[in-house]
C-alpha cells in the first residue's frame, strides 16, 4: 500500500490536499481499481 | 595609453584605489586618489538633521542631503549621504550610527559593498574592460559587447612538491622542489624559495594557476620562507589579501571553502577550489567579470550567486536606488492552507520504470529565468501597491503582478538570456573562437541557474519568497499545459521533471515544440530521440526515481543520470565497471537487442568480480572519496569515514567538515581504525583490500543499471554463488 501511495506522490503534491491522508487513500484506491479492472478483463477473456 | 584593467583593490593605508592595467607593452600600476566611499542614512527628517550635526565631530569628508529611492520601485526620499575620508572608517562609522539609533531608528544603505565595485560604478569602468589613461582612467569599451578584445595574458602554472613524511604534506615538511611551467627548481630549501621568487619576477606572469594554492601551498610557501627570514610574496606588489577558510552548510551538504590567498597585481587562480573556473575556464570568468564588475581574481573565489547579486546591485544603484544594509524584509503571514498551496516546487510525472523505445526528450531552455522575464517577476512587482487590479495573476496562488513597471530582476536577466543564446548560436560555427563562446555560454548558464534560488534566499539582497513561489507556480502551469498539448497530439508522457518531458509516440515533435512555445511564450527544444532509454527505480522502494536513467540517442551518444558512475564518491573501479557495461549495451539499437545484450553486460560484471577475488585490482582503483560532514568528535556511529578520520587524527591531521577523505577499505568488519581502512595517501602498495566488500559494491553497481530487467542485488548474489559453485572460482567466504 505504501508503494501504491508513492507512485502518486508527485500528483498528490500537485493537488495540495490539506490532509495528506486524502492523497494517500486516493492513490491506493486508484491502484486497486486498476488491478480490479485488469483482473475483470482477464476473467472476461476466458 | 590604452590597456585592460586586470586587477583592482583598495589600499587602506593610503586611502586610494590601485589598478593594474595590462597594455600591449607590459603592465602599468595606476593609483586613483579621487575616490572616497559613501554610505547613506534614512530616518525621520529632524533626526537626520541632528545626525548630520553629530557626525561633523568625526573625520567625515562630506555630508550631503540627497533624494534617493530606498527600496525598489519606491518614490525618492530625503537621505543623508556620508562620505568618509579613511577607507577603513566606513564600517566603524556605519556601526556607530546604527548603535546611536538603537539599531532601529536609522536605516543604513550602501554599507557592505566591495570598494572596487563602488569605484567601477562611480567612474563607469569595469574589470577586463579596455581603458585609456593619462592622468585619469576613461573607459573605451562596453561590458555588453559580444566580441571584445581580450588582453594577451601571460600565464604560469605553479606546482610545489613537498617532502611529506606522512604522505600528506604539512607545514613542518620541507619543500622537495618547485615547478613553474617547464622549469623545476630543487636543492636547498632556502635557495628554492629565492630562485622561485626571482623566476616569477623574471617571467612576470599575469595569471598564476595553482592546484590547492588557496587551501595549502601559498600559505605553506610563506611559512617555509619565514624560517629563513625571507619575505615571500608572488604579487607584483607586496602585501597579500587573505581571508579565513570556513565550513558551511548548503543544499543538505557540508562544504569547505579554503582561505583565499590573493596576490596584488597578479591573478592567482586556485584551479582546485574555484567552481566557476572549473566550469567555464578563464574566458567565462573574464566575460562575467566584465558584466558584474568584480575583478577576475576575486570572482574566481565567489559563487555564481554572488555574481548575479552584484549585477542586481549595480543595476539598482544605476537607477538611483540605495542598497539596504542588513535587509530585514519579513515574510507576509500565511495560513496553513495558503502555505500548502504556495510552498511547492516544480511539477513531476513519475517515470514508468523499465526500458522504452523511441522516446523523444524535449526541454524548455532556461525555464525559470525566462519565466521571471516573461511574467515580470521581481521582489517589487509581485503584489505591488500600484496595481491592485492587475490582470496579471499568478496561477493557483493568485498573486497580482505589476503591469506598470518592469522589475529589477527581469531587467538584469533579459540581456543575460539573450547573450547566452547568442553565444550558443555562435558556438555552432566552427571558428577559432568556438572554445571562447562555449566557456562564456557555460558561465552564463550557471548565472541563470542560481538566480532562481536566490529569490528564495532570505538573506539575498533582492530575495523574496513570494517571487520563488510565483516562479514555481508558473513553471508547473507551463509544464501541465505543454503536457496537454503533447497528449492532444497523440504523445504518451513517460516521464517529466520541471522543465523536461519524455514522450512516446509517432507524432511530429517539431510541430509540437512550435505550438508549445507559442502557447507558453518560452521556447521548447528537442533534446533528442533515444533509440532506447531505461528509467531506474529508487533502491529502497522500487518506485520510479527522478533523474535516474540512461539512454542512447539516435546520434550514438549515451546520456546517463543518477547512477554510481556520476557520483563523486564512487571508486574508479565501479566507474570503469559501469562504463564498460554501458559500452556493451550501447551496441543495442532497440529494447529487443538491449535485452539480448544483457548477458554480455553480466559477463563484464563477472570479469570484475573474478579480478577482485584474484586480487588483481590495483589499490588506486579502489579509493573511495567521501566528504566529511562533521568533526571526528561529533560522530556517534562507527563507519568507514570515522575510521579514516581517526587514522588521520592519529598522525596529527585535523580534517574540517566539508573536506574530503580518501581511503581503501581493508577489513570492513574490523573495529580497529587502522585495520578497517587505509588512507589513500598513506598507502604503501602491499595492503590487502576487503575483496568481499568491493564485490558487493560491484554487484550493487550492476543492479544499479540492470534492476529494471530483473537483476536486483539479491538475484545477482544468488547468480554469483551458483557461478562460484560450478566454476574455478574459489568460494568467497574462504577468500578473506
XYZ file of C-alpha atoms in Angstrom:
782
model
C 0.000 0.000 0.000
C 2.860 2.387 0.776
C 4.292 1.679 -2.637
C 0.953 2.493 -4.279
C 0.875 5.806 -2.447
C 4.443 6.586 -3.512
C 3.547 6.017 -7.146
C 1.286 9.069 -6.966
C 3.321 11.198 -4.571
C 4.015 13.933 -7.143
C 0.408 14.114 -8.278
C -0.734 14.352 -4.658
C 1.637 17.237 -4.067
C 0.234 18.980 -7.080
C -3.322 18.508 -5.810
C -2.217 20.117 -2.500
C -4.523 18.254 -0.118
C -4.897 19.929 3.256
C -4.695 16.495 4.827
C -2.058 14.289 3.174
C -4.166 11.235 4.001
C -6.524 12.278 1.185
C -3.899 11.777 -1.481
C -2.659 8.642 0.222
C -6.046 6.922 0.252
C -6.973 8.054 -3.249
C -3.697 6.698 -4.628
C -4.334 3.305 -3.077
C -7.955 3.235 -4.291
C -6.890 4.188 -7.799
C -4.249 1.489 -7.996
C -6.683 -1.107 -6.573
C -9.297 -0.050 -9.112
C -6.750 -0.535 -11.859
C -5.854 -4.043 -10.670
C -9.551 -4.922 -10.289
C -10.259 -3.799 -13.813
C -7.292 -5.751 -15.144
C -8.436 -8.872 -13.338
C -12.023 -8.464 -14.583
C -10.879 -8.070 -18.166
C -8.741 -11.148 -17.836
C -11.707 -13.054 -16.455
C -13.974 -11.962 -19.309
C -11.417 -13.045 -21.873
C -11.674 -16.544 -20.504
C 47.953 54.809 -23.365
C 45.463 52.009 -23.688
C 45.128 48.840 -21.701
C 42.891 46.440 -19.808
C 42.117 46.572 -16.093
C 43.246 43.173 -14.819
C 43.288 43.818 -11.082
C 41.865 46.442 -8.766
C 41.724 46.773 -4.987
C 41.533 49.404 -2.273
C 44.702 50.444 -0.449
C 43.518 51.006 3.126
C 46.851 52.521 4.199
C 46.972 55.301 1.651
C 43.221 55.544 1.034
C 43.336 55.109 -2.695
C 42.342 52.563 -5.308
C 45.145 50.623 -7.008
C 44.508 49.490 -10.561
C 46.773 47.245 -12.602
C 46.499 47.789 -16.333
C 47.772 45.368 -18.917
C 48.978 47.162 -22.036
C 50.436 45.787 -25.211
C 53.890 46.692 -23.894
C 53.613 45.396 -20.354
C 51.942 46.293 -17.141
C 51.153 49.665 -15.544
C 50.240 50.412 -11.957
C 47.721 53.193 -11.684
C 46.649 54.898 -8.477
C 43.315 56.676 -8.283
C 43.025 59.101 -5.385
C 39.718 60.651 -6.420
C 37.540 58.004 -4.953
C 36.009 58.141 -1.470
C 33.300 55.702 -0.355
C 29.924 56.880 0.784
C 27.085 55.371 2.747
C 23.554 56.668 3.276
C 21.210 57.006 6.222
C 17.465 57.402 6.178
C 15.337 58.419 9.185
C 12.700 60.987 10.094
C 13.806 64.383 8.863
C 14.577 66.039 12.213
C 16.577 63.015 13.361
C 18.536 63.198 10.131
C 19.419 66.868 10.761
C 20.579 66.006 14.264
C 22.623 63.098 12.951
C 24.335 65.325 10.408
C 25.178 67.683 13.230
C 26.625 64.903 15.377
C 28.657 63.483 12.513
C 30.554 66.733 11.944
C 32.592 65.842 15.025
C 34.030 62.869 13.187
C 36.542 62.638 10.384
C 33.952 62.897 7.641
C 34.826 64.200 4.197
C 31.384 65.332 3.185
C 27.788 65.268 4.395
C 25.096 65.714 1.755
C 21.322 65.591 1.702
C 20.199 63.649 -1.344
C 16.890 62.339 -2.605
C 17.184 58.600 -3.196
C 14.903 55.587 -3.626
C 15.382 53.450 -0.552
C 13.567 50.370 -1.861
C 12.934 49.095 -5.381
C 10.141 50.923 -7.133
C 9.516 53.431 -4.327
C 9.454 57.217 -4.632
C 12.560 59.199 -3.719
C 13.029 60.219 -0.090
C 15.473 62.617 1.557
C 18.552 60.765 2.842
C 21.860 61.766 4.355
C 24.960 60.790 2.378
C 28.099 60.309 4.482
C 31.405 60.311 2.584
C 34.346 59.135 4.678
C 37.974 60.245 4.482
C 39.520 56.982 5.587
C 38.622 53.777 3.732
C 38.933 51.811 6.953
C 36.499 54.001 8.887
C 33.408 53.374 6.735
C 32.330 50.246 8.568
C 33.127 51.620 12.021
C 31.158 54.765 11.370
C 28.189 52.848 9.974
C 28.121 50.617 13.031
C 28.309 53.650 15.302
C 25.372 55.365 13.593
C 23.407 52.143 13.767
C 24.086 51.963 17.519
C 23.112 55.600 18.067
C 19.694 54.756 16.673
C 19.370 51.693 18.908
C 19.667 49.555 15.757
C 16.138 50.611 14.892
C 15.728 54.310 14.150
C 18.228 54.648 11.319
C 18.171 52.601 8.123
C 21.632 52.390 6.624
C 22.421 51.858 2.961
C 25.389 51.046 0.694
C 27.495 49.898 3.640
C 28.745 46.400 2.874
C 29.734 46.735 -0.750
C 33.088 45.967 -2.342
C 35.226 49.058 -2.764
C 36.310 48.128 -6.256
C 32.670 47.613 -7.256
C 31.815 51.117 -5.960
C 34.829 52.539 -7.751
C 33.932 50.920 -11.079
C 30.363 52.181 -10.795
C 31.397 55.691 -9.851
C 33.624 56.110 -12.897
C 31.800 53.905 -15.388
C 34.600 51.367 -15.589
C 34.659 47.581 -15.406
C 37.355 44.924 -14.915
C 38.888 43.378 -18.056
C 37.498 46.363 -19.941
C 39.646 48.438 -22.247
C 40.595 51.860 -20.819
C 42.521 54.880 -21.966
C 44.668 56.531 -19.316
C 46.932 59.517 -18.864
C 46.081 61.315 -15.649
C 42.673 59.689 -15.379
C 41.100 56.436 -16.453
C 38.496 56.520 -19.188
C 36.543 53.524 -20.440
C 36.590 52.930 -24.201
C 34.683 49.651 -24.012
C 31.197 48.414 -23.123
C 30.516 45.398 -20.905
C 27.713 44.099 -23.119
C 29.792 43.751 -26.293
C 29.691 40.193 -27.624
C 33.130 40.204 -29.218
C 35.715 42.297 -27.487
C 39.492 42.348 -27.458
C 40.941 40.261 -24.624
C 44.345 41.129 -23.150
C 47.118 38.770 -24.068
C 47.589 37.410 -20.546
C 50.859 35.711 -19.664
C 50.031 32.623 -17.612
C 52.145 30.315 -15.456
C 51.448 27.082 -13.633
C 52.944 26.696 -10.191
C 53.388 23.280 -8.628
C 55.011 22.520 -5.302
C 56.343 19.119 -4.297
C 56.605 18.601 -0.571
C 58.857 16.021 1.086
C 55.940 14.770 3.156
C 56.943 12.342 5.847
C 53.445 11.019 6.366
C 52.156 11.053 2.814
C 50.081 14.184 3.384
C 52.099 17.441 3.324
C 52.152 19.658 6.430
C 53.780 22.995 7.268
C 56.588 21.117 9.054
C 57.653 19.180 5.965
C 60.399 20.751 3.822
C 59.994 21.706 0.161
C 61.128 18.989 -2.224
C 61.024 21.003 -5.405
C 59.015 23.687 -7.118
C 57.854 23.674 -10.691
C 56.984 26.818 -12.616
C 55.779 25.808 -16.067
C 58.632 23.719 -17.529
C 61.299 24.843 -15.043
C 61.946 22.702 -11.984
C 63.797 24.221 -9.062
C 65.248 21.940 -6.388
C 68.129 21.899 -3.960
C 68.395 23.514 -0.527
C 65.060 24.888 0.588
C 66.245 28.461 1.048
C 67.626 28.577 -2.498
C 64.449 27.102 -3.926
C 62.434 29.942 -2.394
C 64.872 32.641 -3.548
C 65.094 31.172 -7.064
C 61.313 30.862 -7.336
C 60.908 34.476 -6.310
C 63.367 35.735 -8.916
C 61.992 33.435 -11.621
C 58.450 34.725 -11.069
C 59.761 38.286 -11.275
C 61.662 37.475 -14.468
C 58.779 35.743 -16.254
C 56.338 38.237 -14.724
C 53.132 36.278 -15.376
C 49.722 37.985 -15.236
C 47.971 34.836 -14.080
C 49.352 32.152 -11.769
C 47.453 28.879 -11.669
C 47.891 26.551 -8.729
C 46.169 23.389 -7.653
C 45.195 23.938 -3.995
C 47.180 27.170 -3.674
C 44.436 28.670 -1.506
C 43.919 25.555 0.577
C 47.573 24.874 1.304
C 50.527 25.726 -0.917
C 50.631 29.544 -0.863
C 50.392 29.597 2.909
C 52.892 26.741 3.125
C 55.495 28.548 0.992
C 55.144 31.682 3.113
C 55.551 29.640 6.306
C 58.657 27.912 4.962
C 60.129 31.270 3.915
C 59.645 32.601 7.463
C 62.190 30.042 8.676
C 64.899 31.730 6.628
C 63.754 35.278 7.341
C 62.714 35.600 3.719
C 59.717 37.601 2.657
C 57.704 35.507 0.283
C 55.204 37.238 -1.941
C 54.451 36.361 -5.524
C 52.461 39.530 -6.185
C 53.687 42.431 -8.268
C 53.447 44.494 -5.132
C 53.874 43.180 -1.631
C 51.004 42.691 0.745
C 48.620 39.823 0.321
C 44.870 39.863 0.617
C 43.772 36.979 2.755
C 40.575 35.604 4.197
C 39.888 32.709 6.535
C 38.619 29.313 5.482
C 35.225 28.162 6.689
C 32.836 25.226 6.648
C 29.289 25.931 5.630
C 26.053 24.089 5.028
C 24.240 24.260 1.722
C 21.619 22.108 -0.001
C 21.959 19.327 2.556
C 25.735 19.154 2.312
C 28.597 20.496 4.346
C 31.187 22.187 2.153
C 34.546 23.705 2.942
C 35.783 26.960 1.500
C 39.564 27.274 1.774
C 41.148 30.563 2.877
C 41.716 32.953 -0.017
C 45.253 33.887 -0.950
C 45.010 36.708 -3.437
C 48.022 38.459 -4.948
C 48.443 42.126 -5.791
C 48.767 42.942 -9.478
C 48.733 39.312 -10.495
C 45.768 36.985 -10.701
C 46.074 33.855 -8.588
C 43.534 31.204 -9.521
C 43.299 28.027 -7.490
C 42.024 25.578 -10.074
C 41.001 23.031 -7.451
C 38.734 25.291 -5.412
C 37.292 27.682 -7.997
C 33.912 26.343 -9.041
C 33.457 28.868 -11.798
C 36.922 28.339 -13.256
C 36.357 24.576 -13.309
C 33.006 25.048 -15.055
C 33.800 27.734 -17.548
C 37.540 28.433 -17.709
C 39.265 31.781 -17.953
C 37.182 33.124 -20.856
C 33.994 32.555 -18.896
C 35.470 34.324 -15.864
C 36.598 37.272 -17.975
C 33.146 37.656 -19.539
C 31.395 37.525 -16.177
C 33.954 39.850 -14.597
C 33.105 42.468 -17.228
C 29.377 42.021 -16.671
C 29.288 42.097 -12.878
C 32.146 44.460 -12.079
C 34.148 42.122 -9.849
C 37.832 41.570 -10.740
C 38.670 38.083 -12.052
C 40.829 37.165 -9.055
C 38.007 37.857 -6.581
C 35.352 36.461 -8.878
C 37.130 33.102 -9.180
C 36.596 32.655 -5.430
C 32.896 33.540 -5.443
C 29.791 31.586 -6.374
C 27.687 32.409 -9.450
C 25.015 33.586 -7.000
C 27.277 36.364 -5.698
C 27.918 37.437 -9.274
C 24.229 37.732 -10.132
C 23.626 39.596 -6.861
C 26.392 42.038 -7.790
C 24.745 42.634 -11.160
C 21.421 43.328 -9.471
C 23.069 45.725 -7.040
C 24.793 47.549 -9.904
C 21.522 47.896 -11.799
C 19.726 49.148 -8.676
C 22.404 51.741 -7.945
C 22.492 52.918 -11.543
C 18.768 53.593 -11.423
C 19.001 55.779 -8.307
C 18.269 53.161 -5.658
C 20.135 52.528 -2.449
C 21.002 49.080 -1.191
C 19.872 48.347 2.349
C 22.374 47.125 4.900
C 21.086 44.173 6.942
C 17.922 43.782 4.960
C 15.033 42.598 7.055
C 12.044 42.029 4.817
C 9.628 39.886 6.801
C 7.582 37.250 5.049
C 3.902 38.031 4.859
C 1.833 35.873 7.221
C 0.254 32.889 5.536
C -2.315 30.402 6.753
C -1.571 26.692 6.705
C -3.826 26.315 3.661
C -2.016 29.105 1.816
C 1.325 27.530 2.641
C 0.205 24.169 1.299
C -0.862 25.803 -1.935
C 2.109 28.191 -2.308
C 5.087 26.369 -0.951
C 5.657 23.856 -3.723
C 8.324 23.076 -6.273
C 8.282 22.071 -9.901
C 5.893 19.601 -11.474
C 6.827 15.972 -11.908
C 5.448 12.963 -13.760
C 6.764 9.819 -12.105
C 8.708 7.844 -14.705
C 7.464 4.459 -15.762
C 10.301 2.154 -14.752
C 11.838 -0.059 -17.415
C 13.141 0.147 -20.948
C 11.372 2.176 -23.648
C 11.862 2.519 -27.404
C 11.938 5.688 -29.496
C 11.399 8.243 -26.723
C 11.736 11.945 -27.564
C 13.062 14.311 -24.903
C 12.028 17.959 -25.047
C 13.333 20.746 -22.781
C 12.475 24.348 -22.062
C 15.653 26.420 -22.333
C 16.360 28.351 -19.094
C 12.744 27.895 -17.992
C 12.861 29.705 -14.643
C 14.834 32.770 -15.757
C 12.582 33.002 -18.822
C 9.524 32.942 -16.565
C 10.950 35.802 -14.492
C 11.476 37.875 -17.629
C 8.294 36.964 -19.467
C 5.980 37.301 -16.447
C 7.878 40.224 -14.843
C 8.682 38.582 -11.528
C 10.771 40.641 -9.137
C 10.544 41.497 -5.399
C 8.914 44.856 -6.158
C 6.494 43.669 -8.853
C 4.846 40.744 -7.030
C 1.855 42.126 -5.109
C 2.919 45.716 -5.773
C 0.998 48.633 -4.276
C 0.397 50.324 -7.614
C -1.652 47.649 -9.409
C -4.315 46.218 -7.044
C -6.489 45.309 -10.052
C -3.732 43.914 -12.227
C -4.867 41.388 -14.808
C -1.598 39.507 -14.473
C -2.353 36.848 -11.881
C -0.058 34.031 -10.847
C -1.840 30.701 -11.494
C -3.019 28.654 -8.480
C -1.789 31.126 -5.863
C -3.385 34.320 -7.168
C -0.678 36.926 -6.519
C -1.082 40.029 -8.668
C 1.876 41.272 -10.648
C 2.715 44.851 -11.571
C 1.674 45.998 -15.034
C 3.226 49.451 -14.909
C 6.942 48.823 -14.491
C 9.473 46.188 -15.438
C 11.099 44.735 -12.319
C 14.771 44.789 -11.425
C 15.310 41.057 -11.884
C 13.802 40.829 -15.388
C 15.827 43.904 -16.333
C 19.054 42.188 -15.289
C 18.158 38.750 -16.655
C 16.800 39.636 -20.062
C 20.171 40.648 -21.554
C 21.883 37.606 -19.994
C 19.391 35.148 -21.501
C 19.769 36.759 -24.917
C 23.549 36.887 -24.564
C 23.711 33.199 -23.723
C 21.513 32.246 -26.670
C 23.762 34.251 -28.975
C 26.896 32.544 -27.647
C 25.217 29.167 -28.055
C 24.443 30.020 -31.661
C 27.985 31.269 -32.278
C 29.345 28.066 -30.726
C 27.800 26.017 -33.508
C 30.041 27.726 -36.077
C 33.400 26.001 -36.081
C 35.590 29.084 -35.889
C 38.723 29.543 -33.811
C 36.676 31.234 -31.121
C 34.390 28.279 -30.529
C 36.000 27.446 -27.178
C 35.699 31.047 -26.022
C 31.980 31.163 -26.839
C 31.413 27.833 -25.148
C 33.057 28.977 -21.909
C 31.106 32.217 -21.917
C 27.837 30.409 -22.535
C 28.595 27.999 -19.682
C 29.238 30.675 -17.095
C 26.047 32.492 -18.086
C 24.157 29.240 -17.702
C 25.305 28.988 -14.077
C 24.314 32.566 -13.521
C 20.812 31.810 -14.757
C 20.584 28.607 -12.742
C 21.437 30.334 -9.458
C 19.327 33.441 -9.869
C 16.128 31.476 -9.277
C 17.381 30.028 -5.977
C 18.411 33.471 -4.779
C 14.824 34.722 -4.974
C 14.012 32.268 -2.180
C 17.006 33.139 -0.040
C 16.041 35.433 2.819
C 19.487 36.987 3.131
C 19.932 37.652 -0.580
C 19.846 41.374 -1.371
C 16.773 41.059 -3.517
C 15.364 37.785 -2.288
C 11.650 37.421 -1.619
C 9.904 34.137 -1.092
C 6.738 35.191 -2.949
C 8.829 35.500 -6.132
C 10.100 31.982 -5.619
C 6.542 30.692 -5.164
C 5.289 32.534 -8.234
C 8.050 31.189 -10.459
C 7.291 27.639 -9.344
C 3.573 28.154 -9.903
C 4.160 29.412 -13.445
C 6.596 26.535 -14.014
C 4.006 23.929 -13.028
C 1.335 25.592 -15.138
C 3.630 25.669 -18.167
C 4.605 22.005 -17.879
C 0.963 20.970 -17.445
C -0.204 22.976 -20.442
C 2.637 21.558 -22.509
C 1.687 18.033 -21.455
C -1.905 18.646 -22.508
C -0.734 19.768 -25.925
C 1.512 16.702 -26.185
C -1.309 14.334 -25.285
C -3.708 16.014 -27.690
C -1.169 15.456 -30.442
C -1.003 11.759 -29.599
C 2.093 11.526 -27.427
C 2.191 9.485 -24.226
C 4.130 11.016 -21.348
C 6.662 8.590 -19.920
C 8.398 10.999 -17.579
C 8.597 14.711 -16.844
C 10.670 16.827 -14.486
C 10.161 20.567 -14.027
C 11.302 21.691 -17.487
C 11.688 18.463 -19.499
C 9.317 15.849 -20.896
C 9.992 12.358 -22.225
C 7.398 11.458 -24.843
C 6.416 8.250 -26.575
C 4.575 8.227 -29.879
C 4.868 8.912 -33.587
C 3.567 12.493 -33.685
C 5.829 15.216 -35.091
C 7.946 16.628 -32.248
C 8.994 19.741 -34.191
C 5.399 20.819 -34.776
C 4.602 20.081 -31.129
C 7.510 22.217 -29.863
C 6.397 25.070 -32.093
C 2.865 25.008 -30.707
C 4.011 24.694 -27.082
C 6.410 27.626 -27.472
C 3.615 29.739 -28.932
C 1.193 28.939 -26.119
C 3.650 29.338 -23.222
C 5.833 32.090 -24.640
C 9.003 30.178 -23.822
C 11.000 28.259 -26.463
C 10.752 24.453 -26.245
C 13.585 22.471 -27.811
C 14.087 18.864 -28.828
C 16.929 17.451 -26.763
C 16.996 14.291 -28.884
C 15.374 10.989 -29.777
C 16.502 7.901 -27.894
C 16.939 4.516 -29.563
C 16.187 3.166 -26.105
C 16.090 4.609 -22.617
C 15.968 2.879 -19.222
C 14.257 4.592 -16.294
C 15.527 3.247 -12.984
C 13.648 2.723 -9.731
C 14.764 4.035 -6.336
C 16.828 1.463 -4.496
C 14.609 1.314 -1.404
C 11.059 1.396 -2.787
C 11.249 0.225 -6.390
C 9.040 3.109 -7.479
C 10.332 5.208 -10.379
C 13.105 7.592 -9.351
C 13.528 11.103 -10.682
C 16.709 11.784 -12.544
C 17.958 8.207 -12.580
C 18.123 6.979 -16.136
C 20.381 6.183 -19.035
C 19.631 6.092 -22.710
C 21.164 6.006 -26.159
C 20.402 8.912 -28.503
C 19.966 8.106 -32.184
C 23.172 10.041 -32.865
C 25.000 7.347 -30.868
C 25.614 9.426 -27.734
C 24.751 7.998 -24.325
C 23.093 10.138 -21.649
C 23.463 8.993 -18.067
C 21.932 10.477 -14.900
C 21.963 9.484 -11.258
C 23.859 6.185 -11.342
C 27.061 5.467 -9.378
C 29.219 6.423 -12.364
C 28.102 10.028 -11.970
C 28.684 10.288 -8.243
C 31.813 11.796 -6.739
C 32.431 9.214 -4.034
C 32.427 6.228 -6.392
C 35.773 4.398 -6.609
C 37.352 4.294 -10.102
C 36.761 0.528 -10.280
C 32.978 0.974 -10.118
C 33.099 3.807 -12.600
C 35.074 1.586 -15.007
C 32.614 -1.251 -14.489
C 29.547 0.804 -15.324
C 31.284 2.463 -18.261
C 32.257 -0.957 -19.652
C 28.733 -2.307 -19.155
C 27.218 0.699 -20.916
C 29.691 0.236 -23.761
C 28.368 -3.300 -24.291
C 24.740 -2.194 -24.011
C 25.191 0.770 -26.344
C 25.560 -1.619 -29.279
C 21.848 -2.389 -28.977
C 19.631 -0.423 -31.380
C 16.336 -1.134 -29.638
C 14.905 -2.699 -26.489
C 14.866 -6.202 -28.015
C 18.569 -6.040 -28.804
C 19.167 -4.487 -25.389
C 17.605 -7.481 -23.672
C 19.707 -9.797 -25.804
C 22.849 -7.850 -24.831
C 22.174 -8.191 -21.099
C 24.113 -11.495 -20.692
C 27.171 -9.845 -22.256
C 26.839 -6.974 -19.778
C 26.736 -9.531 -16.950
C 29.909 -11.079 -18.357
C 31.590 -7.732 -17.703
C 30.496 -7.953 -14.070
C 31.883 -11.483 -13.841
C 35.292 -10.345 -15.051
C 35.413 -7.597 -12.435
C 34.342 -9.994 -9.670
C 36.952 -12.543 -10.677
C 39.709 -9.934 -10.803
C 38.711 -8.661 -7.379
C 38.772 -12.141 -5.854
C 42.063 -12.949 -7.570
C 43.431 -9.673 -6.101
C 44.382 -8.383 -9.497
C 42.883 -4.923 -8.957
C 45.437 -2.202 -8.152
C 44.694 -0.296 -4.945
C 44.292 3.101 -6.610
C 41.214 1.773 -8.430
C 39.587 1.115 -5.056
C 39.970 4.543 -3.474
C 36.691 5.870 -2.112
C 36.338 9.647 -1.765
C 33.999 10.828 0.982
C 33.099 14.331 2.000
C 33.191 14.623 5.782
C 30.124 16.247 7.318
C 31.192 16.539 10.969
C 34.222 16.817 13.190
C 35.588 13.479 14.366
C 34.307 14.001 17.913
C 30.757 14.650 16.741
C 30.361 11.254 15.085
C 28.350 8.750 17.109
C 28.333 5.790 14.716
C 31.249 3.643 13.612
C 31.807 3.560 9.862
C 34.495 3.798 7.206
C 34.635 7.602 7.276
C 35.076 7.674 11.043
C 37.834 5.071 10.808
C 39.516 7.217 8.153
C 39.220 10.359 10.278
C 40.641 8.527 13.307
C 43.573 7.269 11.298
C 44.299 10.802 10.088
C 43.915 12.182 13.579
C 46.488 9.649 14.959
C 49.004 11.155 12.564
C 48.097 14.686 13.544
C 45.817 15.709 10.662
C 42.720 17.655 11.545
C 40.016 17.457 8.877
C 37.367 20.200 8.700
C 33.728 19.396 7.906
C 33.291 19.732 4.140
C 36.791 18.496 3.325
C 37.242 15.083 1.711
C 38.972 11.932 2.886
C 40.195 9.228 0.509
C 40.612 5.653 1.627
C 40.620 1.988 0.654
C 38.532 -0.481 2.649
C 40.822 -3.178 4.063
C 38.565 -5.007 6.503
C 35.011 -3.715 6.705
C 34.214 -5.732 9.825
C 37.153 -4.539 11.883
C 36.741 -2.402 14.992
C 40.230 -1.009 14.660
C 40.586 2.255 12.770
C 43.957 1.238 11.366
C 42.734 -2.146 10.126
C 39.333 -1.179 8.798
C 40.511 1.327 6.164
C 43.743 2.772 4.849
C 44.043 6.441 3.923
C 44.939 6.704 0.223
C 47.907 8.989 0.867
C 49.350 6.507 3.393
C 49.183 3.506 1.035
C 52.447 1.634 0.601
C 51.146 -0.740 -2.037
C 51.313 -4.025 -0.129
C 47.968 -3.678 1.700
C 45.209 -6.230 1.160
C 41.798 -4.888 0.338
C 38.487 -6.253 1.522
C 37.503 -8.246 -1.587
C 34.024 -9.168 -0.286
C 33.132 -5.552 0.337
C 34.204 -4.496 -3.146
C 32.471 -7.489 -4.773
C 29.298 -6.308 -3.054
C 29.877 -2.828 -4.489
C 30.351 -4.308 -7.966
C 27.081 -6.220 -7.669
C 25.283 -3.138 -6.380
C 26.605 -1.134 -9.316
C 25.390 -3.855 -11.685
C 21.953 -3.831 -10.081
C 22.057 -0.051 -10.341
C 21.990 -0.457 -14.135
C 20.094 -3.704 -14.692
C 17.461 -3.826 -11.923
C 14.530 -2.959 -14.251
C 15.392 -6.116 -16.209
C 15.081 -8.321 -13.174
C 18.684 -8.212 -11.976
C 18.456 -6.800 -8.474
C 21.137 -7.260 -5.816
C 19.666 -10.488 -4.400
C 19.331 -12.162 -7.792
C 22.870 -11.159 -8.676
C 24.211 -12.522 -5.385
C 22.446 -15.850 -5.955
C 23.733 -15.973 -9.504
C 27.261 -15.384 -8.294
C 27.009 -18.123 -5.675
C 25.821 -20.656 -8.212
C 28.547 -19.494 -10.613
C 31.149 -19.902 -7.909
C 29.961 -23.409 -7.127
C 30.235 -24.523 -10.751
C 33.427 -22.797 -11.868
C 37.007 -22.485 -10.801
C 36.164 -19.522 -8.561
C 37.231 -20.077 -5.040
C 34.446 -19.729 -2.525
C 34.031 -16.146 -1.469
C 33.781 -16.853 2.220
C 37.129 -18.606 2.424
C 38.901 -15.972 0.423
C 39.465 -13.473 3.212
